[in-house]
Coordinates of C-alpha atoms in Angstrom, one line a residue:
X1 CA -47.9 32.0 5.8
X2 CA -46.9 29.2 3.5
X3 CA -48.0 26.2 5.6
X4 CA -50.5 26.7 8.5
X5 CA -49.3 23.5 10.0
X6 CA -45.6 24.7 10.1
X7 CA -44.7 26.9 13.0
X8 CA -43.5 30.4 12.0
X9 CA -39.8 31.0 12.2
X10 CA -39.9 32.6 15.6
X11 CA -41.5 29.5 17.1
X12 CA -38.9 27.1 15.8
X13 CA -36.1 28.1 18.1
X14 CA -35.3 29.3 21.6
X15 CA -38.0 29.4 24.3
X16 CA -40.7 29.8 21.7
X17 CA -40.0 26.4 20.3
X18 CA -41.1 25.0 23.7
X19 CA -44.2 27.1 23.5
X20 CA -45.0 25.7 20.0
X21 CA -44.9 22.2 21.4
X22 CA -47.0 22.8 24.5
X23 CA -49.6 25.4 23.2
X24 CA -50.3 24.1 19.8
X25 CA -51.5 27.4 18.3
X26 CA -52.5 27.5 14.7
X27 CA -54.2 29.9 12.3
X28 CA -55.9 29.5 8.8
X29 CA -55.6 31.8 5.8
X30 CA -58.8 33.6 6.6
X31 CA -57.7 34.5 10.1
X32 CA -54.4 35.8 8.8
X33 CA -56.2 37.9 6.2
X34 CA -58.5 39.3 8.8
X35 CA -55.6 40.2 11.0
X36 CA -53.7 41.9 8.2
X37 CA -56.7 44.2 7.5
X38 CA -56.0 45.8 10.8
X39 CA -52.6 46.9 9.5
X40 CA -54.4 49.7 7.6
X41 CA -56.4 50.9 10.7
X42 CA -55.1 53.5 13.0
X43 CA -56.9 55.3 15.9
X44 CA -59.4 57.9 14.8
X45 CA -60.2 59.3 18.3
X46 CA -56.6 59.8 19.3
X47 CA -55.7 61.1 15.8
X48 CA -58.4 63.8 16.0
X49 CA -57.1 65.0 19.4
X50 CA -53.6 65.3 18.0
X51 CA -54.8 67.3 14.9
X52 CA -56.6 69.7 17.3
X53 CA -53.3 70.0 19.4
X54 CA -51.3 70.8 16.3
X55 CA -53.8 73.6 15.5
X56 CA -53.9 74.7 19.2
X57 CA -50.6 73.8 20.8
X58 CA -51.4 75.9 23.9
X59 CA -54.2 73.4 24.8
X60 CA -51.8 70.7 25.9
X61 CA -52.3 71.7 29.5
X62 CA -56.0 71.2 29.1
X63 CA -55.5 67.7 27.8
X64 CA -53.4 66.9 30.9
X65 CA -56.2 68.3 33.1
X66 CA -58.9 66.2 31.3
X67 CA -56.8 63.0 31.7
X68 CA -56.7 63.7 35.4
X69 CA -60.4 64.1 35.7
X70 CA -60.8 67.8 35.0
X71 CA -63.1 69.5 32.7
X72 CA -62.6 68.4 29.1
X73 CA -62.8 70.9 26.3
X74 CA -65.4 70.2 23.5
X75 CA -62.7 69.1 21.1
X76 CA -61.5 66.4 23.6
X77 CA -65.0 65.2 24.7
X78 CA -65.5 62.3 22.3
X79 CA -62.1 60.9 23.4
X80 CA -62.8 61.3 27.1
X81 CA -66.4 59.8 26.8
X82 CA -65.0 56.8 25.0
X83 CA -62.1 55.9 27.5
X84 CA -64.3 56.6 30.5
X85 CA -67.0 54.1 29.3
X86 CA -65.3 51.2 30.9
X87 CA -65.9 47.9 29.0
X88 CA -68.3 45.4 30.7
X89 CA -65.5 42.8 31.0
X90 CA -63.2 44.8 33.2
X91 CA -62.8 43.3 36.6
X92 CA -61.0 45.8 38.9
X93 CA -60.1 43.1 41.5
X94 CA -58.4 41.1 38.7
X95 CA -56.5 44.3 37.6
X96 CA -55.1 44.6 41.1
X97 CA -54.3 40.8 41.2
X98 CA -52.4 41.0 37.9
X99 CA -50.5 44.1 39.0
X100 CA -49.5 42.4 42.3
X101 CA -48.2 39.3 40.4
X102 CA -46.1 41.6 38.1
X103 CA -44.9 43.7 41.0
X104 CA -43.7 40.6 42.8
X105 CA -40.9 40.2 40.3
X106 CA -39.4 43.5 41.4
X107 CA -36.4 44.6 39.4
X108 CA -36.0 41.1 38.0
X109 CA -39.0 42.0 35.9
X110 CA -37.0 44.7 34.1
X111 CA -34.8 42.1 32.5
X112 CA -37.4 40.4 30.4
X113 CA -39.0 43.8 29.8
X114 CA -35.8 45.0 27.9
X115 CA -34.3 41.7 26.8
X116 CA -37.4 40.0 25.6
X117 CA -40.2 42.5 25.1
X118 CA -38.2 45.4 23.6
X119 CA -35.5 43.3 21.9
X120 CA -38.2 40.9 20.6
X121 CA -40.1 43.9 19.2
X122 CA -37.2 44.8 17.0
X123 CA -37.8 41.6 15.1
X124 CA -41.0 43.2 13.7
X125 CA -39.4 45.1 10.9
X126 CA -42.5 47.1 9.8
X127 CA -43.0 48.3 13.3
X128 CA -39.4 49.5 13.6
X129 CA -39.8 52.0 10.8
X130 CA -41.6 54.4 13.0
X131 CA -38.9 54.0 15.7
X132 CA -36.1 54.7 13.2
X133 CA -38.1 57.5 11.7
X134 CA -38.4 59.4 15.0
X135 CA -34.7 58.7 15.9
X136 CA -35.7 58.5 19.5
X137 CA -34.9 54.9 20.1
X138 CA -31.7 54.7 18.2
X139 CA -30.1 58.0 19.3
X140 CA -31.5 58.1 22.9
X141 CA -31.7 54.4 23.7
X142 CA -30.6 54.6 27.4
X143 CA -33.3 57.3 28.3
X144 CA -36.0 55.7 26.2
X145 CA -35.3 52.3 27.9
X146 CA -35.8 54.0 31.2
X147 CA -38.9 55.8 30.1
X148 CA -40.4 52.5 28.9
X149 CA -39.7 50.9 32.2
X150 CA -41.1 53.8 34.0
X151 CA -44.3 53.7 31.9
X152 CA -44.5 49.9 32.5
X153 CA -44.2 50.4 36.2
X154 CA -47.0 53.1 36.1
X155 CA -49.5 50.8 34.4
X156 CA -48.6 47.7 36.5
X157 CA -48.8 49.3 39.9
X158 CA -51.7 47.9 41.9
X159 CA -54.7 50.3 41.8
X160 CA -53.0 52.6 39.2
X161 CA -55.5 51.7 36.4
X162 CA -58.5 53.2 38.3
X163 CA -59.9 56.1 36.4
X164 CA -57.7 59.2 36.4
X165 CA -54.9 57.6 38.4
X166 CA -51.3 57.3 37.4
X167 CA -51.5 54.1 35.3
X168 CA -54.8 55.1 33.6
X169 CA -53.3 58.5 32.6
X170 CA -50.1 56.8 31.4
X171 CA -52.0 54.5 29.1
X172 CA -53.8 57.4 27.6
X173 CA -50.8 59.5 27.2
X174 CA -48.8 56.9 25.3
X175 CA -51.9 56.5 23.1
X176 CA -51.6 60.2 22.2
X177 CA -47.9 59.8 21.7
X178 CA -48.6 57.1 19.1
X179 CA -51.0 59.5 17.4
X180 CA -48.3 62.1 17.2
X181 CA -45.8 59.6 15.7
X182 CA -48.5 58.5 13.2
X183 CA -49.0 62.1 12.2
X184 CA -45.3 62.7 11.8
X185 CA -44.7 59.5 9.8
X186 CA -47.9 60.1 7.6
X187 CA -46.4 63.5 6.6
X188 CA -43.2 62.0 5.3
X189 CA -42.9 61.6 1.5
X190 CA -40.7 58.6 1.9
X191 CA -43.1 56.5 3.9
X192 CA -43.8 53.3 2.0
X193 CA -47.3 52.2 2.7
X194 CA -47.2 49.2 0.5
X195 CA -44.2 47.8 2.4
X196 CA -44.7 49.2 5.9
X197 CA -48.5 49.4 6.3
X198 CA -49.9 52.4 8.2
X199 CA -47.6 53.7 10.8
X200 CA -48.2 52.6 14.4
X201 CA -51.3 50.7 13.2
X202 CA -53.6 48.4 15.1
X203 CA -51.6 45.2 14.4
X204 CA -48.4 46.8 15.6
X205 CA -49.9 48.1 18.8
X206 CA -51.5 44.8 19.6
X207 CA -48.1 43.2 19.0
X208 CA -46.5 45.5 21.5
X209 CA -49.1 44.6 24.1
X210 CA -48.4 40.9 23.6
X211 CA -44.7 41.5 24.1
X212 CA -45.5 43.3 27.4
X213 CA -48.0 40.7 28.5
X214 CA -47.7 37.2 27.1
X215 CA -44.0 37.3 26.2
X216 CA -43.2 38.9 29.5
X217 CA -45.0 36.2 31.5
X218 CA -43.4 33.5 29.4
X219 CA -40.0 35.1 29.7
X220 CA -40.1 35.5 33.5
X221 CA -41.1 31.8 33.7
X222 CA -38.1 30.8 31.7
X223 CA -36.1 32.9 34.3
X224 CA -37.6 30.7 37.1
X225 CA -40.6 32.8 38.3
X226 CA -43.8 30.9 39.0
X227 CA -47.4 32.0 38.7
X228 CA -50.7 30.3 39.4
X229 CA -53.1 29.8 36.4
X230 CA -55.2 32.6 37.9
X231 CA -52.3 35.0 38.3
X232 CA -51.4 34.5 34.6
X233 CA -54.9 35.1 33.5
X234 CA -55.1 38.2 35.7
X235 CA -51.9 39.6 34.1
X236 CA -53.3 39.1 30.7
X237 CA -56.6 40.7 31.9
X238 CA -54.7 43.8 33.0
X239 CA -53.0 44.2 29.7
X240 CA -56.3 43.6 27.9
X241 CA -57.6 46.8 29.7
X242 CA -54.4 48.7 29.1
X243 CA -54.7 47.8 25.4
X244 CA -58.3 49.0 25.3
X245 CA -57.3 52.3 26.9
X246 CA -54.6 52.6 24.2
X247 CA -57.1 52.3 21.5
X248 CA -56.6 48.7 20.3
X249 CA -59.7 47.3 18.6
X250 CA -61.7 44.9 20.8
X251 CA -61.1 42.1 18.2
X252 CA -57.4 42.3 18.8
X253 CA -57.5 42.1 22.6
X254 CA -57.1 38.4 23.7
X255 CA -59.6 37.3 26.2
X256 CA -57.4 34.5 27.6
X257 CA -54.0 32.9 27.2
X258 CA -55.1 30.7 24.2
X259 CA -56.2 33.7 22.4
X260 CA -52.9 35.5 23.2
X261 CA -50.8 32.5 21.8
X262 CA -52.9 32.3 18.6
X263 CA -52.5 36.0 18.0
X264 CA -48.7 35.9 18.7
X265 CA -48.5 32.9 16.3
X266 CA -50.1 35.0 13.5
X267 CA -48.0 38.0 14.3
X268 CA -44.9 35.8 14.2
X269 CA -45.9 34.6 10.7
X270 CA -46.7 38.0 9.4
X271 CA -44.9 40.8 11.4
X272 CA -41.8 39.4 13.2
X273 CA -39.5 39.4 10.1
X274 CA -36.3 41.3 10.9
X275 CA -34.3 43.5 8.6
X276 CA -31.3 45.9 8.8
X277 CA -33.2 48.4 10.9
X278 CA -33.8 45.7 13.5
X279 CA -30.1 45.3 13.7
X280 CA -29.5 49.0 14.2
X281 CA -32.0 49.2 17.1
X282 CA -30.7 46.1 18.7
X283 CA -27.2 47.6 18.6
X284 CA -28.4 50.8 20.2
X285 CA -30.0 48.7 23.1
X286 CA -26.8 46.7 23.5
X287 CA -24.8 49.9 23.7
X288 CA -27.2 51.2 26.3
X289 CA -26.4 48.2 28.4
X290 CA -22.7 48.8 27.9
X291 CA -23.0 52.4 29.0
X292 CA -23.2 51.3 32.7
X293 CA -19.4 51.1 32.7
X294 CA -18.9 54.7 31.4
X295 CA -16.4 56.7 33.6
X296 CA -15.4 53.7 35.8
X297 CA -12.1 52.8 34.3
X298 CA -11.0 49.2 34.0
X299 CA -13.7 48.0 36.4
X300 CA -16.3 49.8 34.3
X301 CA -15.1 47.9 31.2
X302 CA -15.6 44.6 33.0
X303 CA -19.0 45.7 34.4
X304 CA -20.1 46.7 30.9
X305 CA -19.0 43.3 29.5
X306 CA -20.8 41.4 32.2
X307 CA -24.0 43.5 31.8
X308 CA -24.1 43.1 28.1
X309 CA -23.4 39.4 28.4
X310 CA -26.2 38.8 30.8
X311 CA -28.8 40.8 28.9
X312 CA -27.8 39.2 25.6
X313 CA -28.0 35.8 27.2
X314 CA -31.5 36.4 28.4
X315 CA -32.5 37.6 24.9
X316 CA -31.0 34.4 23.4
X317 CA -32.9 32.2 25.9
X318 CA -36.3 33.3 24.5
X319 CA -35.6 34.6 21.0
X320 CA -33.3 31.8 19.9
X321 CA -29.8 31.5 18.4
X322 CA -30.7 32.5 14.8
X323 CA -32.7 35.6 15.7
X324 CA -30.0 36.6 18.3
X325 CA -27.3 36.2 15.7
X326 CA -29.2 38.2 13.1
X327 CA -29.6 41.0 15.6
X328 CA -25.9 40.9 16.4
X329 CA -26.2 40.0 20.0
X330 CA -23.0 38.8 21.7
X331 CA -22.8 35.0 22.2
X332 CA -21.3 34.4 25.7
X333 CA -21.6 30.8 26.8
X334 CA -20.5 31.7 30.4
X335 CA -23.2 34.4 30.7
X336 CA -25.8 32.0 29.3
X337 CA -24.8 29.3 31.8
X338 CA -25.0 31.9 34.6
X339 CA -28.5 32.9 33.5
X340 CA -29.7 29.3 33.4
X341 CA -28.2 28.6 36.9
X342 CA -29.9 31.8 38.3
X343 CA -33.2 30.6 36.7
X344 CA -32.8 27.3 38.7
X345 CA -32.2 29.2 41.9
X346 CA -35.2 31.4 41.2
X347 CA -37.4 28.5 40.6
X348 CA -36.4 26.8 43.9
X349 CA -37.0 30.1 45.8
X350 CA -40.4 30.6 44.1
X351 CA -41.4 27.0 45.0
X352 CA -40.5 27.8 48.7
X353 CA -42.4 31.1 48.5
X354 CA -45.6 29.3 47.4
X355 CA -45.4 27.1 50.5
X356 CA -44.7 29.7 53.2
X357 CA -47.7 31.6 54.5
X358 CA -47.2 35.4 54.0
X359 CA -44.2 35.0 51.7
X360 CA -46.0 36.1 48.6
X361 CA -47.3 39.3 50.3
X362 CA -43.7 40.0 51.6
X363 CA -42.3 39.5 48.1
X364 CA -44.9 41.8 46.6
X365 CA -43.9 44.5 49.1
X366 CA -40.2 44.0 48.4
X367 CA -40.9 44.2 44.6
X368 CA -42.8 47.4 45.0
X369 CA -40.0 49.0 47.1
X370 CA -37.4 47.9 44.5
X371 CA -39.4 49.4 41.6
X372 CA -39.9 52.8 43.5
X373 CA -36.2 52.9 44.3
X374 CA -35.3 52.2 40.7
X375 CA -37.4 55.1 39.5
X376 CA -35.9 57.4 42.2
X377 CA -32.4 56.4 41.3
X378 CA -33.0 56.9 37.5
X379 CA -34.5 60.3 38.2
X380 CA -31.3 61.3 40.2
X381 CA -29.1 60.2 37.3
X382 CA -30.9 62.2 34.7
X383 CA -31.2 65.3 36.9
X384 CA -27.4 65.1 37.4
X385 CA -27.1 65.1 33.6
X386 CA -29.4 68.1 33.3
X387 CA -32.2 66.2 31.8
X388 CA -35.9 66.2 33.0
X389 CA -36.8 63.6 35.6
X390 CA -38.3 60.4 34.1
X391 CA -41.9 60.8 35.4
X392 CA -42.4 64.0 33.3
X393 CA -43.2 61.7 30.4
X394 CA -46.5 63.2 29.0
X395 CA -45.5 66.6 27.4
X396 CA -41.9 65.6 26.9
X397 CA -42.8 62.4 25.0
X398 CA -45.4 64.3 22.8
X399 CA -42.9 67.0 21.9
X400 CA -40.3 64.4 21.1
X401 CA -42.7 62.6 18.8
X402 CA -43.4 65.6 16.7

């Protein structure tokens, strides 16, 4: 970071330029150095479980049972004891409140999830090395996009983060998936620790959480959604707990929005530096959006073009022109104008919602219905193609990561 007073490149364009003007986040060299030290730290508890599973692969079912509240084998006890010792700062009412605020967006929330959180993550070139190394994101982008959305729905469903429930288990499973990926990448002779740091390290996992929390909230606001200050704080509180379950060090878990923006500022200065792998992954995600038109003839081609145009326009809105151009995202002025117009309509509707008694609760119910329907529809699509249904993530993801 050459000049602590100069915003990082990511904060000089797009929606983040507005954030730079309004939030005023900065960091000094000591803070940057401290953050970078976490790039050499992994997750000892989860890594120990994975080593045991590689020695005893038949024990996977016992891991599943333990995550659901069953008896934990001795080799898993330290891991289970840790995650079940809930931090003092966790407020379960706030977890439910944050989940409701996210659920209210319904399927609209899937747009910033893919177009801002996932696409924005591809700008972090060191983090992309594990994704490219596994081949999962690049070669199976459509399914991985759906699986990410399904996991996100799991952990953001009201009440799902209670011990042993769906979201709680989902957070712990992805923690073990990360450990499997780390083990696989650490065994590669071509892994460049000097250039890429430790695979799936603490800094990268914390960055992913910020993309799903702070960037998600900021992105949905750019699309016209409105939150109260308490709702935004509760969303960040939810992701703070998800991050803790996923093994992120307490020091890297923002306690409030100011902390979150400062951490994102430092990550933008040190991590969000794209390279050619960023382009490859962005291309795969764009192709996944285009796949909606497959097998539909001329109408499908038009649908694919519109879908790609809208998703790319949303990415450009928050990531900025230079980043979007570097990633090779299509530049469609008509789609961008349509997205901005839709954001205006959303904002007006959200303003009315806040004024009508009962409208917020109704929107939460509609959002929850839309999310359930989405998962059901995606499961049907994959079953027709002979693939496992999306909710069977635990063992499938772990095997894919090996």
